[in-house]
Amino acid sequence: MFPCDFAWGAGTAAYQIEGGWQADGKGPSIWDTFCHEKGRVFGEQNGDVACNSYELWEKDLECIQQLGLTHYRLSLSWARLLPDGTTRHINQKGLQYYNKVIDDLLTCNVSPMVTLYHFDLPQALQDQGGWKSPGIATLFDSYAKFCFQTFGDRVKLWITINEPYVCAKLGHEDGIHAPGLKEPGLAAYLVGHNMLRAHAMAWHSYNSFYRTEQKGAVSLAINSDWLEPSRAGCAEDIAATERSLAFTLGWFAWPVFVTGDYPEIMRSAIDAQSKKFGYSGSSRLPSFSKDEPAILGTADFFALNYYTSRKVEPGGGCGETLCMKSDRDAGEVLDPSWPICGVSWLAVVPHGLRKLLKYIKDTFNNPAVYITENGFSQVGPLQTEDVQRSEFYKDTIFEVAKAIQEDGVNVRGYFAWSLLDNFEWADGFSVRFGLFHVDFADAKLRRTMYLSGQEYVKMILKYKSAQST
Ligand code: GAL
């Protein structure tokens, strides 16, 4: 049922696991700065040490091998490689670290999927305007070319940017992620725009200079919930759901996979709101320039991060001010039949993934899809016998199997989030997504496989043996 070369993986991100925030010449990133400011993160926690994967990489490799993964998704810390964000100065120790990680993976027959940017912009670039500044796109492109040049002989699956939606909205509209800006209704659109430009430039660079020789594939990881109208058949709720999808998944997927431009629903809603609130500047949603590399067609596969599903109805704006919520005019409500057993935002809805995969197949011209993140977290007292999470993985992977077999979706891989318990952004270490428990109170940061990890091992074995028969 799963294709014989299906990728069975798990993922992590540099800031969430590496620690070594100042080690061996690494430059600071916006997450270092953000966490060191008071009141930003749960319990004033930070990723200074995290899982210390910078020093304990071999322990992570053991975890990867114990799970029997075929693939491992990691991200590179831009500021560890290029401390001031530019290729003027390369940190050799950072280079050595990632070379070792990649080489070790390959020695163990595990293919790396490498994310270039997972939320941790070099602080030096933030000081020059960060993702709000148009010049960031060429700086990102230089960084990407450096990585393709350096690691591309061995890395065949690339993600340029992880979850531009989250970076844009949580980092620049809500201010709850680094860099902590609250500029509602303005900055997020600009940031999203520059991220799309940066991604497209990097894809074109790969395409022109590296593809023929390296034969890899490049995409960006788009997060999306599955969304349904709150009241089935209700016209207003159906329209609100369409708006919500356009403002999340569509914001990034539409330009890349369908038209080269933003969804029309998004542009007209933003223009209408601007008018309503007497905003007289140029459109808050920027336009793509014809003189720059095209956005359309800049993904070799669809990389999807899926966590949950929601019901949608109109409303949810923020009163007499401009903001993304008012532009969208759609609110998400919880369905009581979808249980929440961990963090408050994550209703457990495995079948939502199947529906979303079918939607992606139909809307984006049947692309090859990698599920680059999916998982479910624990909060509260520790349970190493995490039965609910084990069930979650079983049910979810079964839904993926049905998407492949019954709906004909071309799913090429599944990456559980996450290999290890790690620094869960604004929630610090209070939220555990790992297949391995990490004892953060232990100086050795001991890793122990959860029951859910053991179940994942069994599932991989079971499905792999079915693949080869
Ligand atoms: C994603 C993010 C991951 C991880 C996950 C769980 O948005 O890419 O880094 O934290 O959410 O919340």
CSV table of C-alpha atoms and ligand atoms in Angstrom, one decimal:
chain,number,residue,atom,x,y,z
A,1,MET,CA,0.0,0.0,0.0
A,2,PHE,CA,2.9,2.4,0.7
A,3,PRO,CA,5.3,2.7,-2.3
A,4,CYS,CA,8.5,0.8,-1.9
A,5,ASP,CA,10.6,3.9,-1.6
A,6,PHE,CA,8.3,5.6,0.9
A,7,ALA,CA,10.2,7.8,3.3
A,8,TRP,CA,9.6,6.9,7.0
A,9,GLY,CA,11.0,9.8,8.9
A,10,ALA,CA,11.0,12.0,12.0
A,11,GLY,CA,11.9,15.7,12.2
A,12,THR,CA,13.7,18.3,14.4
A,13,ALA,CA,14.8,21.9,14.0
A,14,ALA,CA,18.1,23.4,14.9
A,15,TYR,CA,17.0,25.9,17.6
A,16,GLN,CA,14.7,23.4,19.2
A,17,ILE,CA,17.4,20.7,19.8
A,18,GLU,CA,21.0,21.9,19.3
A,19,GLY,CA,21.8,24.2,22.2
A,20,GLY,CA,25.4,25.4,21.8
A,21,TRP,CA,24.0,28.9,21.2
A,22,GLN,CA,27.4,30.5,21.4
A,23,ALA,CA,29.6,27.5,20.7
A,24,ASP,CA,32.5,27.6,18.3
A,25,GLY,CA,31.7,31.0,16.7
A,26,LYS,CA,28.0,30.6,16.1
A,27,GLY,CA,26.3,34.0,15.7
A,28,PRO,CA,23.1,34.8,17.7
A,29,SER,CA,19.7,34.2,16.1
A,30,ILE,CA,16.4,36.0,16.7
A,31,TRP,CA,15.3,33.1,18.9
A,32,ASP,CA,18.4,33.6,21.1
A,33,THR,CA,17.5,37.2,21.5
A,34,PHE,CA,13.8,36.6,21.9
A,35,CYS,CA,14.2,34.0,24.7
A,36,HIS,CA,16.7,36.1,26.5
A,37,GLU,CA,14.1,38.9,26.9
A,38,LYS,CA,11.9,38.7,29.9
A,39,GLY,CA,8.3,37.4,29.6
A,40,ARG,CA,8.6,36.0,26.1
A,41,VAL,CA,8.6,32.3,26.7
A,42,PHE,CA,7.0,29.9,29.2
A,43,GLY,CA,9.0,30.0,32.5
A,44,GLU,CA,11.6,32.2,30.9
A,45,GLN,CA,13.0,29.1,29.3
A,46,ASN,CA,15.3,29.1,26.2
A,47,GLY,CA,17.2,26.9,23.8
A,48,ASP,CA,20.7,27.8,25.1
A,49,VAL,CA,21.2,24.1,25.8
A,50,ALA,CA,17.9,22.4,24.7
A,51,CYS,CA,18.7,18.7,23.9
A,52,ASN,CA,22.4,19.7,23.4
A,53,SER,CA,22.4,17.9,20.1
A,54,TYR,CA,25.4,20.1,19.1
A,55,GLU,CA,27.4,17.9,21.4
A,56,LEU,CA,25.2,14.8,21.6
A,57,TRP,CA,24.5,14.2,18.0
A,58,GLU,CA,25.6,10.6,18.3
A,59,LYS,CA,22.8,10.0,20.8
A,60,ASP,CA,20.3,11.4,18.3
A,61,LEU,CA,21.7,9.1,15.7
A,62,GLU,CA,21.2,6.2,18.0
A,63,CYS,CA,17.5,7.2,18.4
A,64,ILE,CA,17.1,7.5,14.7
A,65,GLN,CA,18.5,4.0,14.3
A,66,GLN,CA,16.4,2.5,17.0
A,67,LEU,CA,13.3,3.8,15.2
A,68,GLY,CA,14.5,2.3,11.9
A,69,LEU,CA,13.9,5.5,10.0
A,70,THR,CA,14.7,5.7,6.4
A,71,HIS,CA,14.8,9.5,6.5
A,72,TYR,CA,15.6,12.2,9.0
A,73,ARG,CA,14.5,15.8,8.7
A,74,LEU,CA,16.8,18.4,10.3
A,75,SER,CA,17.3,22.1,9.9
A,76,LEU,CA,20.5,24.1,9.6
A,77,SER,CA,21.2,27.0,11.8
A,78,TRP,CA,21.9,29.8,9.4
A,79,ALA,CA,23.8,31.7,12.2
A,80,ARG,CA,25.9,28.6,13.0
A,81,LEU,CA,27.1,28.4,9.4
A,82,LEU,CA,27.2,32.1,8.6
A,83,PRO,CA,27.4,34.0,11.9
A,84,ASP,CA,26.5,37.4,10.5
A,85,GLY,CA,24.1,35.9,8.0
A,86,THR,CA,26.3,36.6,5.0
A,87,THR,CA,28.8,34.4,3.1
A,88,ARG,CA,31.5,36.9,3.9
A,89,HIS,CA,32.4,34.8,6.9
A,90,ILE,CA,31.9,31.0,7.1
A,91,ASN,CA,32.1,29.3,10.5
A,92,GLN,CA,34.2,26.2,9.8
A,93,LYS,CA,33.1,24.5,13.0
A,94,GLY,CA,29.5,24.9,12.1
A,95,LEU,CA,30.3,23.4,8.7
A,96,GLN,CA,32.1,20.5,10.3
A,97,TYR,CA,29.1,19.8,12.5
A,98,TYR,CA,26.6,19.5,9.7
A,99,ASN,CA,29.0,17.6,7.5
A,100,LYS,CA,29.3,15.1,10.3
A,101,VAL,CA,25.6,14.8,10.8
A,102,ILE,CA,25.0,14.3,7.1
A,103,ASP,CA,27.8,11.8,6.7
A,104,ASP,CA,26.8,9.8,9.7
A,105,LEU,CA,23.2,9.6,8.5
A,106,LEU,CA,24.3,8.4,5.1
A,107,THR,CA,26.7,5.8,6.7
A,108,CYS,CA,23.7,4.5,8.6
A,109,ASN,CA,21.6,4.4,5.4
A,110,VAL,CA,19.3,7.2,6.5
A,111,SER,CA,18.6,10.0,3.9
A,112,PRO,CA,18.6,13.5,5.2
A,113,MET,CA,15.9,16.0,4.4
A,114,VAL,CA,17.4,19.4,5.1
A,115,THR,CA,15.5,22.6,6.0
A,116,LEU,CA,17.4,25.8,5.4
A,117,TYR,CA,15.3,28.0,7.6
A,118,HIS,CA,13.2,26.9,10.5
A,119,PHE,CA,12.4,30.2,12.3
A,120,ASP,CA,16.0,31.2,13.4
A,121,LEU,CA,17.1,34.2,11.4
A,122,PRO,CA,20.6,35.5,12.2
A,123,GLN,CA,20.2,38.4,14.6
A,124,ALA,CA,22.6,40.4,12.4
A,125,LEU,CA,20.0,40.3,9.6
A,126,GLN,CA,17.1,41.1,11.9
A,127,ASP,CA,19.1,44.2,12.8
A,128,GLN,CA,18.9,45.2,9.1
A,129,GLY,CA,15.1,44.8,9.0
A,130,GLY,CA,14.8,41.0,8.9
A,131,TRP,CA,12.1,39.4,6.8
A,132,LYS,CA,10.4,42.8,6.4
A,133,SER,CA,13.2,44.1,4.3
A,134,PRO,CA,13.1,43.3,0.6
A,135,GLY,CA,16.9,42.7,0.5
A,136,ILE,CA,16.5,39.6,2.7
A,137,ALA,CA,15.5,37.5,-0.4
A,138,THR,CA,18.9,37.8,-2.0
A,139,LEU,CA,20.7,37.2,1.3
A,140,PHE,CA,18.7,34.0,1.7
A,141,ASP,CA,19.4,33.0,-1.8
A,142,SER,CA,23.2,33.4,-1.2
A,143,TYR,CA,22.9,31.3,2.0
A,144,ALA,CA,20.8,28.6,0.1
A,145,LYS,CA,23.4,28.5,-2.7
A,146,PHE,CA,26.2,28.1,-0.2
A,147,CYS,CA,24.3,25.1,1.3
A,148,PHE,CA,23.5,23.5,-2.0
A,149,GLN,CA,27.1,23.9,-3.0
A,150,THR,CA,28.4,22.5,0.3
A,151,PHE,CA,26.0,19.7,1.2
A,152,GLY,CA,24.1,19.1,-2.1
A,153,ASP,CA,26.3,16.2,-3.2
A,154,ARG,CA,24.7,14.3,-0.3
A,155,VAL,CA,21.4,16.0,0.4
A,156,LYS,CA,18.7,15.2,-2.1
A,157,LEU,CA,15.6,16.6,-0.3
A,158,TRP,CA,15.6,20.3,0.5
A,159,ILE,CA,13.1,22.5,2.3
A,160,THR,CA,13.8,26.2,1.9
A,161,ILE,CA,11.6,27.8,4.5
A,162,ASN,CA,9.5,26.0,7.1
A,163,GLU,CA,6.0,27.4,7.7
A,164,PRO,CA,6.2,30.9,6.3
A,165,TYR,CA,2.6,31.4,7.7
A,166,VAL,CA,3.8,30.8,11.3
A,167,CYS,CA,6.9,33.0,10.9
A,168,ALA,CA,4.8,35.8,9.4
A,169,LYS,CA,1.8,35.7,11.7
A,170,LEU,CA,3.2,34.5,15.0
A,171,GLY,CA,6.4,36.5,14.6
A,172,HIS,CA,5.1,39.8,13.1
A,173,GLU,CA,1.4,40.0,13.7
A,174,ASP,CA,0.8,38.4,17.1
A,175,GLY,CA,4.4,38.9,18.5
A,176,ILE,CA,4.4,35.5,20.2
A,177,HIS,CA,7.3,34.1,18.2
A,178,ALA,CA,10.7,35.8,17.4
A,179,PRO,CA,11.2,38.6,16.5
A,180,GLY,CA,8.2,39.4,18.6
A,181,LEU,CA,6.8,42.2,16.5
A,182,LYS,CA,3.2,43.2,16.8
A,183,GLU,CA,2.3,45.1,13.6
A,184,PRO,CA,-1.1,43.8,12.8
A,185,GLY,CA,-2.5,43.8,9.3
A,186,LEU,CA,0.8,45.0,7.8
A,187,ALA,CA,4.1,43.2,8.6
A,188,ALA,CA,2.9,39.6,8.2
A,189,TYR,CA,1.9,40.2,4.6
A,190,LEU,CA,5.3,41.8,3.9
A,191,VAL,CA,7.2,39.0,5.6
A,192,GLY,CA,5.1,36.3,3.8
A,193,HIS,CA,5.9,38.1,0.5
A,194,ASN,CA,9.6,38.3,1.1
A,195,MET,CA,9.6,34.7,2.2
A,196,LEU,CA,8.0,33.6,-1.1
A,197,ARG,CA,10.5,35.7,-3.1
A,198,ALA,CA,13.4,34.2,-1.1
A,199,HIS,CA,12.1,30.7,-1.6
A,200,ALA,CA,11.6,31.2,-5.3
A,201,MET,CA,15.0,32.7,-5.8
A,202,ALA,CA,16.6,29.7,-4.0
A,203,TRP,CA,14.6,27.2,-6.0
A,204,HIS,CA,15.6,28.9,-9.3
A,205,SER,CA,19.3,28.9,-8.1
A,206,TYR,CA,19.0,25.2,-7.5
A,207,ASN,CA,17.3,24.6,-10.8
A,208,SER,CA,19.9,26.6,-12.8
A,209,PHE,CA,23.1,25.7,-11.1
A,210,TYR,CA,22.8,22.4,-9.1
A,211,ARG,CA,19.9,20.3,-10.3
A,212,THR,CA,21.6,18.6,-13.2
A,213,GLU,CA,24.5,17.4,-11.2
A,214,GLN,CA,22.9,16.9,-7.8
A,215,LYS,CA,19.5,15.6,-8.9
A,216,GLY,CA,17.7,16.6,-5.8
A,217,ALA,CA,14.3,18.2,-5.1
A,218,VAL,CA,13.4,21.5,-3.4
A,219,SER,CA,10.2,22.8,-1.8
A,220,LEU,CA,8.9,24.9,1.0
A,221,ALA,CA,7.0,23.4,4.0
A,222,ILE,CA,3.5,24.8,4.2
A,223,ASN,CA,1.4,24.3,7.4
A,224,SER,CA,-2.3,23.8,7.1
A,225,ASP,CA,-5.1,22.7,9.3
A,226,TRP,CA,-8.0,20.9,7.7
A,227,LEU,CA,-11.0,23.3,7.7
A,228,GLU,CA,-14.7,22.6,7.4
A,229,PRO,CA,-17.8,24.8,7.7
A,230,SER,CA,-19.1,24.9,11.2
A,231,ARG,CA,-22.7,24.3,10.0
A,232,ALA,CA,-22.7,21.9,7.0
A,233,GLY,CA,-24.5,23.4,4.1
A,234,CYS,CA,-24.6,26.9,5.6
A,235,ALA,CA,-23.5,29.3,2.8
A,236,GLU,CA,-21.9,31.8,5.2
A,237,ASP,CA,-19.8,29.1,6.9
A,238,ILE,CA,-18.8,27.6,3.5
A,239,ALA,CA,-17.6,31.1,2.3
A,240,ALA,CA,-15.8,31.7,5.6
A,241,THR,CA,-14.0,28.3,5.2
A,242,GLU,CA,-12.9,29.3,1.7
A,243,ARG,CA,-11.6,32.6,3.1
A,244,SER,CA,-9.8,30.8,5.9
A,245,LEU,CA,-8.2,28.3,3.5
A,246,ALA,CA,-7.2,31.1,1.2
A,247,PHE,CA,-5.5,33.1,4.0
A,248,THR,CA,-3.5,30.1,5.3
A,249,LEU,CA,-2.8,27.3,2.9
A,250,GLY,CA,-3.6,29.4,-0.2
A,251,TRP,CA,-1.5,32.3,0.8
A,252,PHE,CA,1.6,30.3,0.0
A,253,ALA,CA,0.4,27.3,-2.0
A,254,TRP,CA,-1.6,29.3,-4.6
A,255,PRO,CA,1.4,31.4,-5.8
A,256,VAL,CA,3.7,28.4,-5.9
A,257,PHE,CA,1.4,25.8,-7.4
A,258,VAL,CA,-1.5,27.5,-9.2
A,259,THR,CA,-1.1,31.1,-10.5
A,260,GLY,CA,2.1,32.7,-9.4
A,261,ASP,CA,0.0,35.2,-7.4
A,262,TYR,CA,-2.1,35.3,-4.2
A,263,PRO,CA,-5.6,33.9,-4.1
A,264,GLU,CA,-8.1,36.5,-5.4
A,265,ILE,CA,-10.2,36.0,-2.3
A,266,MET,CA,-7.3,37.2,-0.2
A,267,ARG,CA,-6.5,40.3,-2.3
A,268,SER,CA,-10.1,41.5,-2.5
A,269,ALA,CA,-10.7,41.0,1.2
A,270,ILE,CA,-7.6,42.9,2.1
A,271,ASP,CA,-8.4,45.7,-0.3
A,272,ALA,CA,-12.0,45.9,1.1
A,273,GLN,CA,-10.8,46.1,4.7
A,274,SER,CA,-8.2,48.8,3.8
A,275,LYS,CA,-11.0,50.9,2.4
A,276,LYS,CA,-13.3,50.3,5.3
A,277,PHE,CA,-10.7,51.4,7.8
A,278,GLY,CA,-9.5,54.4,5.6
A,279,TYR,CA,-6.1,52.9,5.1
A,280,SER,CA,-4.6,54.9,2.3
A,281,GLY,CA,-1.1,53.4,1.7
A,282,SER,CA,-0.4,51.1,-1.2
A,283,SER,CA,-2.0,47.6,-0.9
A,284,ARG,CA,-1.0,45.9,2.3
A,285,LEU,CA,-0.6,42.7,0.3
A,286,PRO,CA,2.4,43.4,-1.9
A,287,SER,CA,2.6,42.5,-5.6
A,288,PHE,CA,5.1,40.3,-7.3
A,289,SER,CA,7.4,42.0,-9.7
A,290,LYS,CA,7.7,40.8,-13.3
A,291,ASP,CA,11.4,41.5,-13.2
A,292,GLU,CA,12.1,38.9,-10.5
A,293,PRO,CA,12.2,35.1,-10.8
A,294,ALA,CA,8.7,33.7,-11.1
A,295,ILE,CA,7.0,32.2,-8.1
A,296,LEU,CA,4.9,29.8,-10.0
A,297,GLY,CA,6.3,26.3,-10.3
A,298,THR,CA,9.0,26.7,-7.7
A,299,ALA,CA,8.2,23.4,-5.8
A,300,ASP,CA,9.3,19.9,-6.8
A,301,PHE,CA,6.9,18.4,-4.3
A,302,PHE,CA,4.3,19.5,-1.8
A,303,ALA,CA,5.7,19.6,1.7
A,304,LEU,CA,2.8,19.6,4.2
A,305,ASN,CA,2.9,20.1,8.0
A,306,TYR,CA,-0.5,18.9,9.4
A,307,TYR,CA,-1.5,18.9,13.0
A,308,THR,CA,-5.2,19.5,13.5
A,309,SER,CA,-8.6,20.3,12.0
A,310,ARG,CA,-11.1,23.1,12.7
A,311,LYS,CA,-14.6,24.2,12.0
A,312,VAL,CA,-15.1,27.7,10.6
A,313,GLU,CA,-17.7,30.4,10.7
A,314,PRO,CA,-17.7,34.1,9.9
A,315,GLY,CA,-16.4,36.7,12.3
A,316,GLY,CA,-13.4,36.8,14.7
A,317,GLY,CA,-12.2,40.3,13.7
A,318,CYS,CA,-10.5,42.7,16.0
A,319,GLY,CA,-12.8,45.7,16.0
A,320,GLU,CA,-12.0,49.1,14.7
A,321,THR,CA,-8.4,48.3,13.7
A,322,LEU,CA,-6.6,46.6,10.8
A,323,CYS,CA,-5.6,43.1,11.5
A,324,MET,CA,-5.3,39.8,9.7
A,325,LYS,CA,-8.3,38.4,11.5
A,326,SER,CA,-10.5,41.2,10.3
A,327,ASP,CA,-9.2,40.8,6.7
A,328,ARG,CA,-10.0,37.1,6.9
A,329,ASP,CA,-13.4,37.5,8.6
A,330,ALA,CA,-13.5,33.9,9.6
A,331,GLY,CA,-13.2,32.4,13.0
A,332,GLU,CA,-12.2,28.9,13.9
A,333,VAL,CA,-14.2,27.0,16.4
A,334,LEU,CA,-13.6,23.7,18.0
A,335,ASP,CA,-15.8,20.7,17.3
A,336,PRO,CA,-16.6,19.0,20.6
A,337,SER,CA,-16.4,15.5,18.9
A,338,TRP,CA,-12.8,16.1,18.2
A,339,PRO,CA,-10.9,15.4,21.4
A,340,ILE,CA,-8.2,17.6,22.8
A,341,CYS,CA,-5.8,15.6,25.0
A,342,GLY,CA,-2.7,17.7,24.9
A,343,VAL,CA,-2.0,21.4,24.0
A,344,SER,CA,-5.1,23.5,23.6
A,345,TRP,CA,-4.7,24.1,19.9
A,346,LEU,CA,-4.4,20.5,18.9
A,347,ALA,CA,-7.7,18.6,18.4
A,348,VAL,CA,-6.9,15.0,17.5
A,349,VAL,CA,-8.4,14.5,14.0
A,350,PRO,CA,-6.5,11.9,12.0
A,351,HIS,CA,-9.1,11.7,9.3
A,352,GLY,CA,-8.6,15.5,8.7
A,353,LEU,CA,-5.3,14.6,7.2
A,354,ARG,CA,-6.8,12.3,4.6
A,355,LYS,CA,-9.3,15.0,3.6
A,356,LEU,CA,-6.6,17.6,3.4
A,357,LEU,CA,-4.4,15.3,1.2
A,358,LYS,CA,-7.4,14.8,-1.1
A,359,TYR,CA,-8.0,18.5,-1.2
A,360,ILE,CA,-4.3,19.1,-2.1
A,361,LYS,CA,-4.4,16.5,-4.8
A,362,ASP,CA,-7.5,18.1,-6.4
A,363,THR,CA,-6.5,21.8,-5.9
A,364,PHE,CA,-2.7,21.7,-6.7
A,365,ASN,CA,-2.7,19.3,-9.7
A,366,ASN,CA,-1.8,16.1,-8.0
A,367,PRO,CA,1.7,16.8,-6.7
A,368,ALA,CA,4.0,14.4,-5.0
A,369,VAL,CA,3.4,15.0,-1.3
A,370,TYR,CA,5.7,14.6,1.7
A,371,ILE,CA,4.0,15.0,5.1
A,372,THR,CA,7.0,16.9,6.6
A,373,GLU,CA,5.5,17.2,10.1
A,374,ASN,CA,2.7,15.6,12.0
A,375,GLY,CA,2.4,14.8,15.7
A,376,PHE,CA,0.6,15.2,18.9
A,377,SER,CA,2.0,16.5,22.2
A,378,GLN,CA,1.8,15.7,25.9
A,379,VAL,CA,1.5,18.3,28.6
A,380,GLY,CA,1.3,17.8,32.3
A,381,PRO,CA,2.6,14.8,34.2
A,382,LEU,CA,5.0,12.7,32.2
A,383,GLN,CA,3.7,9.5,30.7
A,384,THR,CA,6.3,7.3,29.0
A,385,GLU,CA,3.4,4.9,28.3
A,386,ASP,CA,1.8,7.4,26.1
A,387,VAL,CA,-1.1,5.3,24.9
A,388,GLN,CA,-3.1,8.2,23.4
A,389,ARG,CA,-0.1,9.3,21.3
A,390,SER,CA,0.5,5.7,20.1
A,391,GLU,CA,-3.1,5.5,19.0
A,392,PHE,CA,-2.8,8.8,17.3
A,393,TYR,CA,0.2,7.7,15.2
A,394,LYS,CA,-1.6,4.4,14.3
A,395,ASP,CA,-4.8,6.1,13.3
A,396,THR,CA,-3.0,8.9,11.4
A,397,ILE,CA,-0.8,6.5,9.4
A,398,PHE,CA,-3.8,4.4,8.6
A,399,GLU,CA,-5.5,7.6,7.2
A,400,VAL,CA,-2.4,8.2,5.0
A,401,ALA,CA,-2.6,4.7,3.7
A,402,LYS,CA,-6.3,5.3,2.8
A,403,ALA,CA,-5.4,8.6,1.1
A,404,ILE,CA,-2.8,6.7,-1.1
A,405,GLN,CA,-4.9,3.6,-1.8
A,406,GLU,CA,-8.5,4.9,-2.0
A,407,ASP,CA,-8.0,8.5,-3.0
A,408,GLY,CA,-4.9,8.0,-5.2
A,409,VAL,CA,-2.9,10.8,-3.5
A,410,ASN,CA,0.8,10.6,-4.4
A,411,VAL,CA,2.1,10.6,-0.8
A,412,ARG,CA,5.9,9.9,-0.8
A,413,GLY,CA,6.8,10.2,2.8
A,414,TYR,CA,5.7,10.8,6.4
A,415,PHE,CA,7.8,12.6,9.0
A,416,ALA,CA,6.7,12.4,12.6
A,417,TRP,CA,7.2,15.5,14.7
A,418,SER,CA,9.4,15.1,16.6
A,419,LEU,CA,12.4,12.7,17.0
A,420,LEU,CA,12.9,14.1,20.5
A,421,ASP,CA,11.1,16.2,23.2
A,422,ASN,CA,12.5,19.6,22.5
A,423,PHE,CA,12.2,23.4,23.0
A,424,GLU,CA,8.6,24.0,21.8
A,425,TRP,CA,9.0,27.7,21.0
A,426,ALA,CA,6.8,29.9,23.2
A,427,ASP,CA,5.8,26.9,25.3
A,428,GLY,CA,9.4,26.1,26.2
A,429,PHE,CA,9.9,22.6,27.5
A,430,SER,CA,6.3,22.3,28.9
A,431,VAL,CA,5.0,20.6,25.7
A,432,ARG,CA,6.5,17.3,24.6
A,433,PHE,CA,6.3,16.2,21.0
A,434,GLY,CA,9.0,13.6,21.0
A,435,LEU,CA,9.1,9.9,20.1
A,436,PHE,CA,11.9,10.0,22.6
A,437,HIS,CA,11.6,11.4,26.1
A,438,VAL,CA,14.4,13.8,27.0
A,439,ASP,CA,15.2,14.2,30.7
A,440,PHE,CA,16.0,17.9,30.8
A,441,ALA,CA,16.8,17.6,34.5
A,442,ASP,CA,19.5,15.1,33.8
A,443,ALA,CA,23.0,16.5,33.0
A,444,LYS,CA,23.4,13.9,30.3
A,445,LEU,CA,19.9,14.7,28.8
A,446,ARG,CA,19.1,11.1,28.6
A,447,ARG,CA,16.9,10.0,25.7
A,448,THR,CA,14.3,7.2,26.3
A,449,MET,CA,11.9,5.9,23.8
A,450,TYR,CA,8.2,6.5,24.5
A,451,LEU,CA,5.6,3.8,23.9
A,452,SER,CA,4.6,5.9,20.8
A,453,GLY,CA,8.2,5.5,19.5
A,454,GLN,CA,7.9,1.8,20.0
A,455,GLU,CA,4.6,1.8,18.1
A,456,TYR,CA,6.2,3.8,15.3
A,457,VAL,CA,9.0,1.2,15.0
A,458,LYS,CA,6.3,-1.5,14.7
A,459,MET,CA,4.4,0.4,12.1
A,460,ILE,CA,7.4,1.1,10.0
A,461,LEU,CA,8.4,-2.6,10.1
A,462,LYS,CA,4.9,-3.7,9.3
A,463,TYR,CA,4.4,-1.4,6.4
A,464,LYS,CA,7.9,-1.9,5.0
A,465,SER,CA,7.4,-5.7,4.9
A,466,ALA,CA,4.1,-5.1,3.0
A,467,GLN,CA,6.0,-2.8,0.7
A,468,SER,CA,8.5,-5.4,-0.3
A,469,THR,CA,6.1,-8.3,-0.8
B,1,GAL,C1,5.4,23.6,13.9
B,1,GAL,C2,6.9,23.8,13.9
B,1,GAL,C3,7.7,22.8,14.7
B,1,GAL,C4,7.0,22.4,15.9
B,1,GAL,C5,5.5,22.1,15.7
B,1,GAL,C6,4.7,21.7,16.9
B,1,GAL,O1,4.7,24.8,13.7
B,1,GAL,O2,7.3,23.8,12.6
B,1,GAL,O3,8.9,23.4,14.9
B,1,GAL,O4,7.2,23.1,17.0
B,1,GAL,O5,4.9,23.1,15.1
B,1,GAL,O6,4.1,22.8,17.5
